[in-house]
């Protein structure tokens, strides 16, 4: 990724276009362009194959706990199709011009954010089905999850539209979104440690581990949002897409497998 | 969405082309163009993933009530494929010209209207399978549903073709369509409150809620139709597609989940 | 569809190209172009969603009667993929030139005809599985169905290739095809009214109705073939594709649902 | 297909390009171009729909005989995807230039040959599962099938690459491939008439018939290979693709249905 | 593949672009270009059809051993989608210019490497589910498999980016990757010969054979990596893609079938 010369910026005018992601401001070396193409493809492929996995894996799980795995099927399908679109956006936007990849159509990360409107409520309520949380607690937690995640995603979506053109709005919306993140995390903690039914000791460790893993995976998305502030360069773009994909595979696929595994253990406990 | 300057209108000639949707008359900023791309993608993805969900969820439902869920599978498949086409129409129509997205091929909302010919009769008869409405009532309601919805969709389809070129026809067909909407709503009310079998009190609340939700979701489509009258601007276009997608996800996916949930509760009541 | 001026015909040379469908001879207004795009998409979407429907619906049918529903799955898959190709042919052939849609690549209806080689024998034998026709009658009917439909489709395929260039061949092949249609209809009548096993009175009405419906739906295809003779205009083209799509959805999807419904009723009769 | 004038040959240089199929040397009339497009689409669609059919049909077959039907699923999937690619190769290669279809990218039949490496061993071993051939005979036959078919396909693949540029190599490889075809046919005969378990008399007739049908279907591929020698014209090309598609549908789909039917009969015999 | 003249190299500048695969430096004859297209298509098709196969085949396997087959479904899906992308990269990169295929967009092998991050850990842990390796051994082996394969793939991915521009880095990363390969092979040996439960003698031979087959298949990838060093020519490129595809089909599909077969035998042993 040595082609420092490539970092040269496109017509200033682009900087006046709200909605423009900073990906559109650079030319890319083959290496830079291709790494992004490779990671976006990995994201797409991993979730599509994940759908196949969860579709078959659910047979072995107690019907009462199967809901979480069916939700993983939904999430995998949504993520795979959306990441395919995200890849296509990249592939269509940049064209090889003999010495660099140059923007011809605009690229946008917004497909990703919009997709979170439907995946986040599912990812958040999913463990409640496994941990046997029902009735009022379920309702209250769901309400907070849906509201807080919608606010967080909407503010994030608006904020990232200003990452090139308006640093003030970019940060303002980020801070507002981060505030919405707090109740979400608090309720998530309650789900994992307070509201849930008792489970055998050796499963408890798995549950605890999953909480920390989920929070870590989710937090990576904040760094992806912040990449223009951290590194306004083509390599910063590459890093952003690496972060996004690591976060995607962790927060949806690995998380889903982990949760299914817990459901399977509880199933076994119940003699299924 | 500040680029007021972009609202500048294309060659007058387009205004003489019946069938042209008002989307084709504007140039769009990246932000405007991309929001539409994002929401259409969300619509597509949500229904495709919804198909996956309903395909697996139906196992847990009493065979007698399963019909409604199989219908949701059909509706999800139809909506997903159609919205993918709707997105492609948008994607193919507009090209980035360095400072704005400019029309090169025509965009059309008509895929959506045509799709309603098959989805509306299903969405309307669906609850009758859950509420145990059969025989003569079923036949009579179905007849009215099919007729009224076909008239409504056809008039709406014709009307929207004149949204740019002929305000008189645009409004005339709208009013005719709205008249057809009335018997449809009346029969829908009968299905939810008069014809249906008794259900336990706590489910009754769910049923009532669904009626109001369904009517609200459907009514959003009227506002989408009316957008050229409400805001003949690029931002009006963006609003239209937001409305369409909110209406889509509510009237098909959330509605379907809600109905399945009622079916599941009735199943449980029957000891399945 | 007022743009009479558009009906202006392309370079005469095209009129010398055997194989050219008359769709290729016109320019189209947006309205005309889009209606065709919408109906072809509806055809594609309806059959794809129909595949999903029949795939799930078959569970409830007595294994002995299920064959007909599995055949509907095959027919839906074949029709959906083929109509997608038919739509792509339309979409690729015409390009918006600022004031009309103009042919750049040739459009062809022939995908449709070729597809009939495989769908017709299935559509014709399908009811025999439901009506319990076996052994010699089954063999004899199948033989006539396969032969007559192959002749009919082949002659029709050849004939439509001359719809622009050679009226004599166009009509000759049509007449030959129509002659092959006669034995096909006769045997179809036998299947519905002579060969089949007795069924309860209330089902008999459903069976009778299906016969008339099937014959009506099939006959629409003749009018689609004849459209160049009936209206050699862009609006004639639009009408043709409306006819094709009404015929498609009636003769495959609605027909298949109706037949499954009869199978279901007979299943219930047999206590499944 | 009267456009004799079109048969005019492209730049001589192409004749020096080993690997070029003779399809690339001609211009095509609409009729010629479209027939090829139609038959390749039929091939694709028939096998994709065939996959749907075999996927559902296998339920009714005795588990011990089901292997053959699962193999048909594999073969259908492989053929459908490959024929879609084969169609795309045709579609991308030729462009309408106002009076003829002219080559712009090269077309290749080689996708087809390569696909045979995986489909042939399956098609050949398939009947052994139905006829209950096991142990040593199974092993020995499989070994010969795999080896002979690999040699045959490889020599054929190489040979067809020289159909335009080097008649000597074209014929040499054809003869070598034909030699490999002999042991393959001998072993196939053994499978059908020598090695197999006894089956009831009325099934025996079905088995015999299948053998002749299979050999006939396979032999069509030789004529497709030989088309450049038989007719070095655009109409020869059309004939080739008709032959290929007839061979495809016969040797894979109809053959698979026939074999499944035999398996079903044997299942019934065993009281399943 | 005689067109030695074609080997002429593109603008030197390309040689300074890190990330460029050596595929981008050549023009290709039709034969060369097409063989690569054919083999990449075969790879895609074989794994897609393989998914269909494993999806149905798993029914016959003891639930406890089925995990390995579900993993094969995941691996097939991931490989098929990824190889389709790999083919598209080839197809988009090179365009026929009348006498040769010339690069217009860059081609990259990196999709392949990235995909290994998810397929390798699965391919390596898969046999442990069949051989009944659990608890501590399972954990320790998995840890080494995941770590060693991630290091190996990452170093290989980086190394191949320098195959054109920097021989030193190309070899350095290769050697580092090869070092990581060692523990991986050692643990694989343990899985096959030390850690696993006893199996009947005739199965033991199958297990042993699989080990050698797997190691051989995997090692082919090293030669594909080394092709620029072994033959810096268009024919070297062709050879590379032949090697890749042989390795793909062997290490995933044939390996998966073989493993399933062992699982089936063990199932039978357990009376399933
Ligand atoms: C706090 C915060 C953010 C957090 C985003 C998160 C936590 C996203 C998680 C996404 C997941 C889990 C997706 C799975 O499909 C934003 C929107 C980046 C910016 C605004 C502030
Ligand atoms: C009254 C009326 C309309 C109502 C449309 C509605 C109510 C559409 C509902 C669509 C749904 C539920 C689709 C799901 O797939 C039109 C046609 C806009 C215009 C004419 C007057
Ligand atoms: C008599 C006749 C025709 C009849 C066609 C019919 C009856 C087609 C039915 C098609 C169906 C049912 C397709 C379903 O996939 C042609 C060929 C138009 C022209 C020649 C004379
Ligand atoms: C003898 C011979 C041939 C025979 C090919 C055959 C018999 C192909 C069968 C293909 C099938 C059944 C495909 C199904 O997917 C070639 C290669 C044309 C040329 C070399 C000589
Ligand atoms: C040792 C070594 C390599 C080995 C690669 C292998 C062994 C790949 C196996 C891939 C498989 C099995 C893929 C299946 O999807 C590299 C990375 C080429 C280069 C660095 C040194
Ligand atoms: Na590109
Ligand atoms: Na996402
Ligand atoms: Na565009
Ligand atoms: Na819709
Ligand atoms: Na077009
Ligand atoms: Na059809
Ligand atoms: Na073309
Ligand atoms: Na083939
Ligand atoms: Na190309
Ligand atoms: Na791979």
mmCIF file of C-alpha atoms in Angstrom, chain C residues 217 220-221 241-251 254:
data_model
loop_
_atom_site.group_PDB
_atom_site.id
_atom_site.type_symbol
_atom_site.label_atom_id
_atom_site.label_comp_id
_atom_site.label_asym_id
_atom_site.label_seq_id
_atom_site.Cartn_x
_atom_site.Cartn_y
_atom_site.Cartn_z
ATOM 1 C CA UNK C 217 -56.871 -19.898 -20.774
ATOM 2 C CA UNK C 220 -55.781 -16.813 -25.227
ATOM 3 C CA UNK C 221 -52.389 -17.862 -26.631
ATOM 4 C CA UNK C 241 -47.947 -9.119 -23.804
ATOM 5 C CA UNK C 242 -50.987 -8.501 -21.649
ATOM 6 C CA UNK C 243 -52.630 -11.502 -23.300
ATOM 7 C CA UNK C 244 -49.538 -13.673 -22.884
ATOM 8 C CA UNK C 245 -49.299 -12.860 -19.201
ATOM 9 C CA UNK C 246 -52.997 -13.363 -18.473
ATOM 10 C CA UNK C 247 -52.731 -16.707 -20.278
ATOM 11 C CA UNK C 248 -49.559 -17.643 -18.367
ATOM 12 C CA UNK C 249 -50.918 -16.930 -14.917
ATOM 13 C CA UNK C 250 -54.271 -18.589 -15.715
ATOM 14 C CA UNK C 251 -53.030 -21.687 -17.508
ATOM 15 C CA UNK C 254 -54.377 -20.524 -11.177
#
